[in-house]
mmCIF file of C-alpha atoms and ligand atoms in Angstrom:
data_model
loop_
_atom_site.group_PDB
_atom_site.id
_atom_site.type_symbol
_atom_site.label_atom_id
_atom_site.label_comp_id
_atom_site.label_asym_id
_atom_site.label_seq_id
_atom_site.Cartn_x
_atom_site.Cartn_y
_atom_site.Cartn_z
ATOM 1 C CA MET C 543 147.657 99.635 -35.615
ATOM 2 C CA ASN C 544 149.958 102.672 -35.716
ATOM 3 C CA LYS C 545 153.253 103.990 -37.072
ATOM 4 C CA TYR C 546 155.302 102.056 -34.525
ATOM 5 C CA ASN C 547 153.827 98.791 -35.780
ATOM 6 C CA GLN C 548 157.040 97.503 -37.283
ATOM 7 C CA PHE C 549 158.486 97.195 -33.791
ATOM 8 C CA LEU C 550 155.399 96.354 -31.762
ATOM 9 C CA SER C 551 154.265 92.791 -31.291
ATOM 10 C CA PHE C 552 150.932 92.503 -29.488
ATOM 11 C CA LYS C 553 149.716 89.475 -27.568
ATOM 12 C CA PRO C 554 146.248 88.663 -29.038
ATOM 13 C CA GLU C 555 144.519 89.235 -25.672
ATOM 14 C CA VAL C 556 145.942 92.774 -25.543
ATOM 15 C CA LYS C 557 145.344 93.544 -29.201
ATOM 16 C CA GLU C 558 141.679 92.607 -28.928
ATOM 17 C CA ALA C 559 141.236 94.608 -25.739
ATOM 18 C CA LEU C 560 142.752 97.720 -27.330
ATOM 19 C CA GLU C 561 140.652 97.322 -30.454
ATOM 20 C CA GLN C 562 137.507 96.918 -28.387
ATOM 21 C CA GLY C 563 138.398 99.868 -26.158
ATOM 22 C CA LEU C 564 138.627 97.768 -22.988
ATOM 23 C CA PRO C 565 140.789 98.891 -20.045
ATOM 24 C CA VAL C 566 144.418 97.745 -20.390
ATOM 25 C CA VAL C 567 147.160 97.989 -17.760
ATOM 26 C CA ALA C 568 150.848 97.853 -18.698
ATOM 27 C CA LEU C 569 153.470 96.156 -16.491
ATOM 28 C CA GLU C 570 157.256 96.439 -16.523
ATOM 29 C CA SER C 571 159.754 93.583 -16.758
ATOM 30 C CA THR C 572 162.892 94.908 -15.022
ATOM 31 C CA ILE C 573 161.106 94.142 -11.760
ATOM 32 C CA ILE C 574 161.049 90.513 -12.985
ATOM 33 C CA SER C 575 164.591 90.217 -14.377
ATOM 34 C CA HIS C 576 166.508 92.555 -12.073
ATOM 35 C CA GLY C 577 164.201 93.351 -9.184
ATOM 36 C CA MET C 578 163.422 89.975 -7.600
ATOM 37 C CA PRO C 579 164.997 86.518 -7.345
ATOM 38 C CA TYR C 580 163.779 83.422 -9.214
ATOM 39 C CA PRO C 581 161.259 81.790 -8.816
ATOM 40 C CA GLU C 582 159.381 84.424 -6.806
ATOM 41 C CA ASN C 583 159.734 86.820 -9.748
ATOM 42 C CA VAL C 584 157.831 84.673 -12.235
ATOM 43 C CA LYS C 585 155.199 83.789 -9.653
ATOM 44 C CA MET C 586 154.758 87.518 -9.034
ATOM 45 C CA ALA C 587 154.522 88.315 -12.756
ATOM 46 C CA LYS C 588 151.725 85.790 -13.280
ATOM 47 C CA LYS C 589 149.800 86.684 -10.144
ATOM 48 C CA VAL C 590 149.890 90.399 -10.985
ATOM 49 C CA GLU C 591 148.367 89.631 -14.369
ATOM 50 C CA ASP C 592 145.697 87.463 -12.731
ATOM 51 C CA ILE C 593 144.773 90.221 -10.287
ATOM 52 C CA ILE C 594 144.387 92.719 -13.116
ATOM 53 C CA ARG C 595 142.167 90.293 -15.039
ATOM 54 C CA SER C 596 140.063 89.524 -11.997
ATOM 55 C CA GLU C 597 139.457 93.263 -11.547
ATOM 56 C CA GLY C 598 138.150 93.478 -15.108
ATOM 57 C CA ALA C 599 141.133 94.894 -17.002
ATOM 58 C CA VAL C 600 143.651 93.297 -19.369
ATOM 59 C CA PRO C 601 147.345 93.074 -18.355
ATOM 60 C CA ALA C 602 150.142 93.828 -20.825
ATOM 61 C CA THR C 603 153.600 93.014 -19.522
ATOM 62 C CA ILE C 604 156.207 94.657 -21.735
ATOM 63 C CA ALA C 605 159.678 93.411 -22.759
ATOM 64 C CA MET C 606 161.972 93.244 -25.784
ATOM 65 C CA MET C 607 162.703 90.043 -27.683
ATOM 66 C CA ASN C 608 163.879 89.244 -31.235
ATOM 67 C CA GLY C 609 164.025 92.887 -32.255
ATOM 68 C CA GLN C 610 160.418 93.445 -31.184
ATOM 69 C CA ILE C 611 158.751 95.312 -28.351
ATOM 70 C CA LYS C 612 156.367 92.752 -26.944
ATOM 71 C CA ILE C 613 153.135 94.211 -25.603
ATOM 72 C CA GLY C 614 151.869 91.309 -23.529
ATOM 73 C CA LEU C 615 153.943 88.210 -22.830
ATOM 74 C CA SER C 616 153.288 84.464 -22.903
ATOM 75 C CA ASP C 617 154.054 82.263 -19.891
ATOM 76 C CA ASP C 618 157.197 81.081 -21.710
ATOM 77 C CA ASP C 619 158.322 84.679 -22.236
ATOM 78 C CA LEU C 620 157.800 85.408 -18.525
ATOM 79 C CA GLU C 621 159.803 82.322 -17.585
ATOM 80 C CA THR C 622 162.656 83.403 -19.887
ATOM 81 C CA LEU C 623 162.748 86.900 -18.429
ATOM 82 C CA ALA C 624 162.677 85.501 -14.907
ATOM 83 C CA LYS C 625 165.449 82.935 -15.456
ATOM 84 C CA ALA C 626 167.893 84.101 -18.137
ATOM 85 C CA SER C 627 171.066 85.684 -16.805
ATOM 86 C CA ASP C 628 171.813 87.810 -19.863
ATOM 87 C CA VAL C 629 168.678 89.965 -19.925
ATOM 88 C CA VAL C 630 169.583 93.610 -20.560
ATOM 89 C CA LYS C 631 168.065 96.221 -18.260
ATOM 90 C CA VAL C 632 166.540 98.623 -20.783
ATOM 91 C CA SER C 633 166.016 102.280 -20.039
ATOM 92 C CA ARG C 634 165.383 104.941 -22.723
ATOM 93 C CA ARG C 635 168.985 105.070 -23.906
ATOM 94 C CA ASP C 636 169.137 101.246 -24.396
ATOM 95 C CA ILE C 637 165.985 100.743 -26.481
ATOM 96 C CA ALA C 638 167.408 101.158 -29.981
ATOM 97 C CA SER C 639 170.485 99.055 -29.280
ATOM 98 C CA VAL C 640 168.543 96.153 -27.746
ATOM 99 C CA LEU C 641 166.061 96.095 -30.637
ATOM 100 C CA ALA C 642 168.764 96.333 -33.292
ATOM 101 C CA ARG C 643 170.853 93.586 -31.690
ATOM 102 C CA LYS C 644 167.742 91.421 -31.160
ATOM 103 C CA VAL C 645 168.746 90.568 -27.594
ATOM 104 C CA ILE C 646 166.387 90.112 -24.643
ATOM 105 C CA GLY C 647 165.565 93.302 -22.793
ATOM 106 C CA ALA C 648 163.624 93.946 -19.597
ATOM 107 C CA THR C 649 161.982 97.360 -19.475
ATOM 108 C CA THR C 650 162.319 99.792 -16.560
ATOM 109 C CA VAL C 651 159.669 102.298 -15.574
ATOM 110 C CA ALA C 652 161.099 104.756 -18.117
ATOM 111 C CA SER C 653 161.128 102.424 -21.104
ATOM 112 C CA THR C 654 157.838 100.749 -20.154
ATOM 113 C CA MET C 655 156.231 104.206 -20.205
ATOM 114 C CA ILE C 656 157.647 104.850 -23.665
ATOM 115 C CA CYS C 657 156.445 101.499 -25.019
ATOM 116 C CA ALA C 658 153.037 101.768 -23.356
ATOM 117 C CA GLU C 659 152.488 105.164 -24.950
ATOM 118 C CA MET C 660 153.483 103.780 -28.358
ATOM 119 C CA ALA C 661 150.994 100.952 -27.865
ATOM 120 C CA GLY C 662 148.193 103.277 -26.796
ATOM 121 C CA ILE C 663 148.120 102.138 -23.160
ATOM 122 C CA GLN C 664 147.527 104.882 -20.589
ATOM 123 C CA PHE C 665 147.957 103.082 -17.275
ATOM 124 C CA PHE C 666 150.983 101.257 -15.921
ATOM 125 C CA VAL C 667 151.420 99.411 -12.627
ATOM 126 C CA THR C 668 154.754 98.805 -10.933
ATOM 127 C CA GLY C 669 156.295 98.453 -7.451
ATOM 128 C CA GLY C 670 158.501 101.491 -7.028
ATOM 129 C CA ILE C 671 159.997 104.078 -9.341
ATOM 130 C CA GLY C 672 163.635 105.101 -9.662
ATOM 131 C CA GLY C 673 164.643 108.558 -8.444
ATOM 132 C CA VAL C 674 167.431 110.738 -7.144
ATOM 133 C CA HIS C 675 169.970 108.502 -5.413
ATOM 134 C CA LYS C 676 171.503 109.259 -2.042
ATOM 135 C CA GLY C 677 174.819 111.043 -2.487
ATOM 136 C CA TYR C 678 173.838 112.177 -5.986
ATOM 137 C CA GLU C 679 176.035 115.271 -5.481
ATOM 138 C CA GLU C 680 179.006 112.964 -6.077
ATOM 139 C CA THR C 681 177.569 110.568 -8.630
ATOM 140 C CA LEU C 682 174.876 112.543 -10.503
ATOM 141 C CA ASP C 683 172.800 109.357 -10.234
ATOM 142 C CA VAL C 684 169.248 110.377 -11.080
ATOM 143 C CA SER C 685 167.015 107.702 -12.601
ATOM 144 C CA ALA C 686 165.823 108.272 -16.155
ATOM 145 C CA ASP C 687 162.385 107.326 -14.757
ATOM 146 C CA LEU C 688 161.977 110.901 -13.497
ATOM 147 C CA GLU C 689 162.702 112.475 -16.855
ATOM 148 C CA GLU C 690 160.263 110.072 -18.477
ATOM 149 C CA LEU C 691 157.561 111.040 -16.001
ATOM 150 C CA ALA C 692 158.216 114.607 -17.125
ATOM 151 C CA ASN C 693 157.727 113.807 -20.789
ATOM 152 C CA THR C 694 155.603 110.746 -21.481
ATOM 153 C CA ASN C 695 151.858 110.654 -21.078
ATOM 154 C CA VAL C 696 151.291 107.522 -19.021
ATOM 155 C CA CYS C 697 149.791 107.267 -15.548
ATOM 156 C CA VAL C 698 152.099 105.214 -13.298
ATOM 157 C CA ILE C 699 150.745 103.489 -10.192
ATOM 158 C CA CYS C 700 153.428 102.644 -7.601
ATOM 159 C CA ALA C 701 153.997 102.371 -3.839
ATOM 160 C CA GLY C 702 156.207 105.453 -3.749
ATOM 161 C CA ALA C 703 159.968 105.230 -3.832
ATOM 162 C CA LYS C 704 161.995 103.326 -1.340
ATOM 163 C CA ALA C 705 164.489 104.838 1.024
ATOM 164 C CA ILE C 706 167.411 103.627 -1.117
ATOM 165 C CA LEU C 707 166.649 106.979 -2.772
ATOM 166 C CA ASP C 708 166.807 110.541 -1.555
ATOM 167 C CA LEU C 709 163.052 111.060 -1.272
ATOM 168 C CA PRO C 710 162.977 114.848 -0.675
ATOM 169 C CA ARG C 711 165.207 115.475 -3.704
ATOM 170 C CA THR C 712 163.212 113.024 -5.801
ATOM 171 C CA MET C 713 160.083 115.025 -4.988
ATOM 172 C CA GLU C 714 161.851 118.333 -5.779
ATOM 173 C CA TYR C 715 162.869 116.960 -9.163
ATOM 174 C CA LEU C 716 159.301 115.888 -9.946
ATOM 175 C CA GLU C 717 157.995 119.263 -8.835
ATOM 176 C CA THR C 718 160.421 121.101 -11.116
ATOM 177 C CA LYS C 719 159.372 118.920 -14.027
ATOM 178 C CA GLY C 720 155.688 119.499 -13.358
ATOM 179 C CA VAL C 721 154.762 115.928 -12.508
ATOM 180 C CA SER C 722 151.656 115.521 -10.336
ATOM 181 C CA VAL C 723 152.285 113.065 -7.526
ATOM 182 C CA VAL C 724 148.897 111.960 -6.240
ATOM 183 C CA GLY C 725 148.329 110.012 -3.044
ATOM 184 C CA TYR C 726 145.790 107.231 -3.325
ATOM 185 C CA GLN C 727 143.808 107.488 -0.093
ATOM 186 C CA THR C 728 146.756 109.200 1.601
ATOM 187 C CA ASP C 729 148.199 112.694 2.097
ATOM 188 C CA ILE C 730 151.681 111.426 2.798
ATOM 189 C CA LEU C 731 154.252 110.066 0.356
ATOM 190 C CA PRO C 732 154.538 106.318 1.001
ATOM 191 C CA ALA C 733 158.077 104.918 1.136
ATOM 192 C CA PHE C 734 157.571 101.508 -0.484
ATOM 193 C CA TYR C 735 158.142 99.130 2.460
ATOM 194 C CA THR C 736 156.438 101.575 4.806
ATOM 195 C CA ARG C 737 153.198 103.514 4.462
ATOM 196 C CA GLU C 738 154.681 106.888 5.321
ATOM 197 C CA SER C 739 157.668 109.135 4.752
ATOM 198 C CA ASP C 740 158.230 112.643 6.149
ATOM 199 C CA ILE C 741 156.822 114.225 3.011
ATOM 200 C CA THR C 742 153.329 115.681 2.708
ATOM 201 C CA LEU C 743 151.722 115.433 -0.700
ATOM 202 C CA ARG C 744 149.973 118.310 -2.477
ATOM 203 C CA HIS C 745 147.346 116.090 -4.083
ATOM 204 C CA SER C 746 145.375 113.073 -3.059
ATOM 205 C CA VAL C 747 142.268 111.187 -4.133
ATOM 206 C CA SER C 748 139.912 109.002 -2.159
ATOM 207 C CA ASN C 749 138.940 106.657 -4.986
ATOM 208 C CA ALA C 750 139.703 105.507 -8.535
ATOM 209 C CA GLU C 751 136.973 107.669 -10.068
ATOM 210 C CA GLU C 752 138.561 110.877 -8.764
ATOM 211 C CA LEU C 753 141.901 109.815 -10.136
ATOM 212 C CA ALA C 754 140.360 108.942 -13.499
ATOM 213 C CA SER C 755 138.843 112.399 -13.790
ATOM 214 C CA MET C 756 142.276 113.942 -13.118
ATOM 215 C CA VAL C 757 143.776 111.927 -15.961
ATOM 216 C CA HIS C 758 140.835 112.884 -18.139
ATOM 217 C CA ALA C 759 141.352 116.617 -17.480
ATOM 218 C CA LYS C 760 145.078 116.313 -18.070
ATOM 219 C CA ASN C 761 144.484 114.577 -21.398
ATOM 220 C CA LEU C 762 141.899 117.066 -22.614
ATOM 221 C CA LEU C 763 144.278 119.895 -21.783
ATOM 222 C CA GLU C 764 147.125 118.057 -23.505
ATOM 223 C CA LEU C 765 149.401 118.614 -20.519
ATOM 224 C CA LYS C 766 152.644 116.837 -21.331
ATOM 225 C CA GLY C 767 154.089 114.145 -19.116
ATOM 226 C CA GLY C 768 153.056 111.414 -16.744
ATOM 227 C CA LEU C 769 151.049 111.344 -13.580
ATOM 228 C CA LEU C 770 152.353 109.426 -10.592
ATOM 229 C CA VAL C 771 149.897 107.675 -8.291
ATOM 230 C CA VAL C 772 151.397 106.638 -4.969
ATOM 231 C CA ASN C 773 149.532 103.854 -3.198
ATOM 232 C CA PRO C 774 150.754 102.811 0.255
ATOM 233 C CA ILE C 775 151.612 99.190 1.044
ATOM 234 C CA PRO C 776 148.799 97.535 3.080
ATOM 235 C CA LYS C 777 149.326 97.988 6.814
ATOM 236 C CA SER C 778 149.531 94.258 7.515
ATOM 237 C CA ASP C 779 152.410 93.865 5.030
ATOM 238 C CA SER C 780 154.439 96.973 5.864
ATOM 239 C CA LEU C 781 157.821 96.739 7.587
ATOM 240 C CA ASP C 782 159.063 98.613 10.615
ATOM 241 C CA ALA C 783 160.640 101.850 9.348
ATOM 242 C CA SER C 784 163.696 101.925 11.601
ATOM 243 C CA TYR C 785 164.414 98.233 10.936
ATOM 244 C CA ILE C 786 164.312 98.521 7.142
ATOM 245 C CA ASN C 787 165.949 101.939 6.916
ATOM 246 C CA GLU C 788 168.959 100.757 8.848
ATOM 247 C CA ILE C 789 169.367 97.840 6.452
ATOM 248 C CA ILE C 790 168.953 100.171 3.482
ATOM 249 C CA ASP C 791 171.613 102.571 4.813
ATOM 250 C CA ARG C 792 174.049 99.708 5.215
ATOM 251 C CA ALA C 793 173.333 98.465 1.691
ATOM 252 C CA VAL C 794 173.868 101.963 0.271
ATOM 253 C CA ALA C 795 177.179 102.308 2.159
ATOM 254 C CA GLN C 796 178.300 98.923 0.884
ATOM 255 C CA SER C 797 177.423 99.814 -2.715
ATOM 256 C CA LYS C 798 179.647 102.909 -2.434
ATOM 257 C CA GLU C 799 182.501 100.859 -0.942
ATOM 258 C CA GLU C 800 182.236 98.338 -3.758
ATOM 259 C CA GLY C 801 182.121 101.109 -6.365
ATOM 260 C CA ILE C 802 178.785 100.040 -7.859
ATOM 261 C CA LEU C 803 177.751 102.541 -10.537
ATOM 262 C CA GLY C 804 175.171 103.329 -13.201
ATOM 263 C CA LYS C 805 172.357 100.938 -13.903
ATOM 264 C CA ASP C 806 173.794 98.309 -11.537
ATOM 265 C CA VAL C 807 173.058 100.396 -8.438
ATOM 266 C CA THR C 808 169.325 99.698 -8.064
ATOM 267 C CA PRO C 809 169.500 95.903 -8.698
ATOM 268 C CA TYR C 810 172.488 95.654 -6.336
ATOM 269 C CA LEU C 811 170.603 97.400 -3.525
ATOM 270 C CA LEU C 812 167.390 95.419 -4.060
ATOM 271 C CA LYS C 813 169.311 92.128 -3.877
ATOM 272 C CA LYS C 814 171.282 93.156 -0.795
ATOM 273 C CA ILE C 815 168.112 94.188 1.032
ATOM 274 C CA VAL C 816 166.391 90.859 0.300
ATOM 275 C CA GLU C 817 169.452 89.025 1.661
ATOM 276 C CA GLU C 818 169.760 91.185 4.762
ATOM 277 C CA THR C 819 166.060 90.909 5.658
ATOM 278 C CA LYS C 820 166.094 87.148 4.963
ATOM 279 C CA GLY C 821 163.310 87.583 2.458
ATOM 280 C CA LYS C 822 161.059 89.830 4.537
ATOM 281 C CA SER C 823 161.548 92.721 2.118
ATOM 282 C CA LEU C 824 160.614 90.432 -0.755
ATOM 283 C CA GLU C 825 157.333 89.496 0.939
ATOM 284 C CA ALA C 826 156.547 93.181 1.402
ATOM 285 C CA ASN C 827 157.532 93.919 -2.188
ATOM 286 C CA LEU C 828 155.159 91.220 -3.477
ATOM 287 C CA ALA C 829 152.283 92.462 -1.328
ATOM 288 C CA LEU C 830 152.604 96.050 -2.498
ATOM 289 C CA VAL C 831 152.792 95.091 -6.161
ATOM 290 C CA TYR C 832 149.571 93.079 -5.824
ATOM 291 C CA ASN C 833 147.930 95.996 -4.082
ATOM 292 C CA ASN C 834 149.043 98.326 -6.882
ATOM 293 C CA ALA C 835 147.724 95.917 -9.516
ATOM 294 C CA ARG C 836 144.265 96.012 -7.959
ATOM 295 C CA VAL C 837 144.227 99.811 -7.717
ATOM 296 C CA GLY C 838 145.703 100.239 -11.212
ATOM 297 C CA ALA C 839 142.976 98.068 -12.712
ATOM 298 C CA LEU C 840 140.302 100.037 -10.840
ATOM 299 C CA ILE C 841 141.703 103.311 -12.179
ATOM 300 C CA ALA C 842 141.943 102.023 -15.764
ATOM 301 C CA LYS C 843 138.346 100.830 -15.550
ATOM 302 C CA ALA C 844 137.103 104.086 -14.034
ATOM 303 C CA TYR C 845 138.851 106.023 -16.811
ATOM 304 C CA ASN C 846 137.217 103.821 -19.418
ATOM 305 C CA ASP C 847 133.797 104.437 -17.920
ATOM 306 C CA LEU C 848 134.438 108.176 -18.098
ATOM 307 C CA THR C 849 135.477 108.391 -21.741
HETATM 308 N N1 PSU T 665 162.503 100.170 -7.601
HETATM 309 C C1 PSU T 665 162.022 99.039 -7.029
HETATM 310 N N2 PSU T 665 162.047 97.880 -7.721
HETATM 311 C C2 PSU T 665 162.501 97.820 -9.017
HETATM 312 C C3 PSU T 665 162.972 99.038 -9.615
HETATM 313 C C4 PSU T 665 162.942 100.175 -8.873
HETATM 314 O O1 PSU T 665 161.612 99.085 -5.885
HETATM 315 O O2 PSU T 665 162.511 96.739 -9.614
HETATM 316 C C5 PSU T 665 163.421 99.016 -11.055
HETATM 317 C C6 PSU T 665 162.364 99.659 -11.971
HETATM 318 O O3 PSU T 665 162.373 98.975 -13.199
HETATM 319 C C7 PSU T 665 162.898 101.072 -12.159
HETATM 320 C C8 PSU T 665 164.372 100.805 -12.191
HETATM 321 O O4 PSU T 665 162.447 101.690 -13.328
HETATM 322 O O5 PSU T 665 164.588 99.834 -11.187
HETATM 323 C C9 PSU T 665 165.184 102.056 -11.922
HETATM 324 O O6 PSU T 665 166.513 101.813 -12.193
HETATM 325 P P1 PSU T 665 167.545 103.040 -12.245
HETATM 326 O O7 PSU T 665 167.619 103.518 -10.837
HETATM 327 O O8 PSU T 665 168.839 102.426 -12.742
HETATM 328 O O9 PSU T 665 166.973 104.031 -13.204
HETATM 329 MN MN1 MN T 666 170.912 105.450 -12.026
#
């Protein structure tokens, strides 16, 4: 299909959709392997794909196996990613090593964007992105997701970034890098478990068609980089802000005490928060991913209708 072919292995459903010019939505796999516990993770992965199909688009969950970048996974692949304990969390810097060593890799937002672009997929649905971590002055912990949004032309649909991150600094970073952050039916940056943060957005759309025409303009102008759509968690599934933020602050403090560093920080915090909320955060996480899947499929379809 293209020059990356040697490393890309397409699921037939995805290959046909791309060849026929049908709307395709990419999905990441770190959320499966490192973002949620088993078996909720595999249930989530399948349901997200079903939602995308039922909205008239084709899902392509991305991961690395046997030296190949898989664009679209079988049920067995999803089960492996959900269960295996030795899955590598793959960001940009890990891609070449994981492919060369032929080990199993789960892709983050950053690496899923890279692979989606290689595969010719423009839209990508996830839960939340990585960003500037709290206390970054000490650690320099800034997710590679932000740099990827600056450079790679994929539209990412998420529910904002959760308060494990420093949201104002995350937004400053995106502003510096020229990334449009667009509220889907909101003027306020959603904070993952909650519908609102303290941050007002510069751009918002009221429907998928408006968003699709933004992506269209950006593509015609060949403006480099991604576009971040932030879609608030449904009201009925959102958590109380003071309740969840207190738990998050404790988890962050504990991660510092335990000296958690590098790529282990985000999975550590996600796990701690699920434990501390006795699964309530997981329920919210599932609900927002499903909501993003629906909106992502609508946007991919609207873009297709436009081009
Ligand atoms: N935020 C979530 N859930 C997740 C992640 C982030 O609410 O599962 C995952 C995504 O794969 C994201 C990655 O790309 O964590 C960011 O990790 P890091 O902070 O190490 O870049
Ligand atoms: Mn980091």
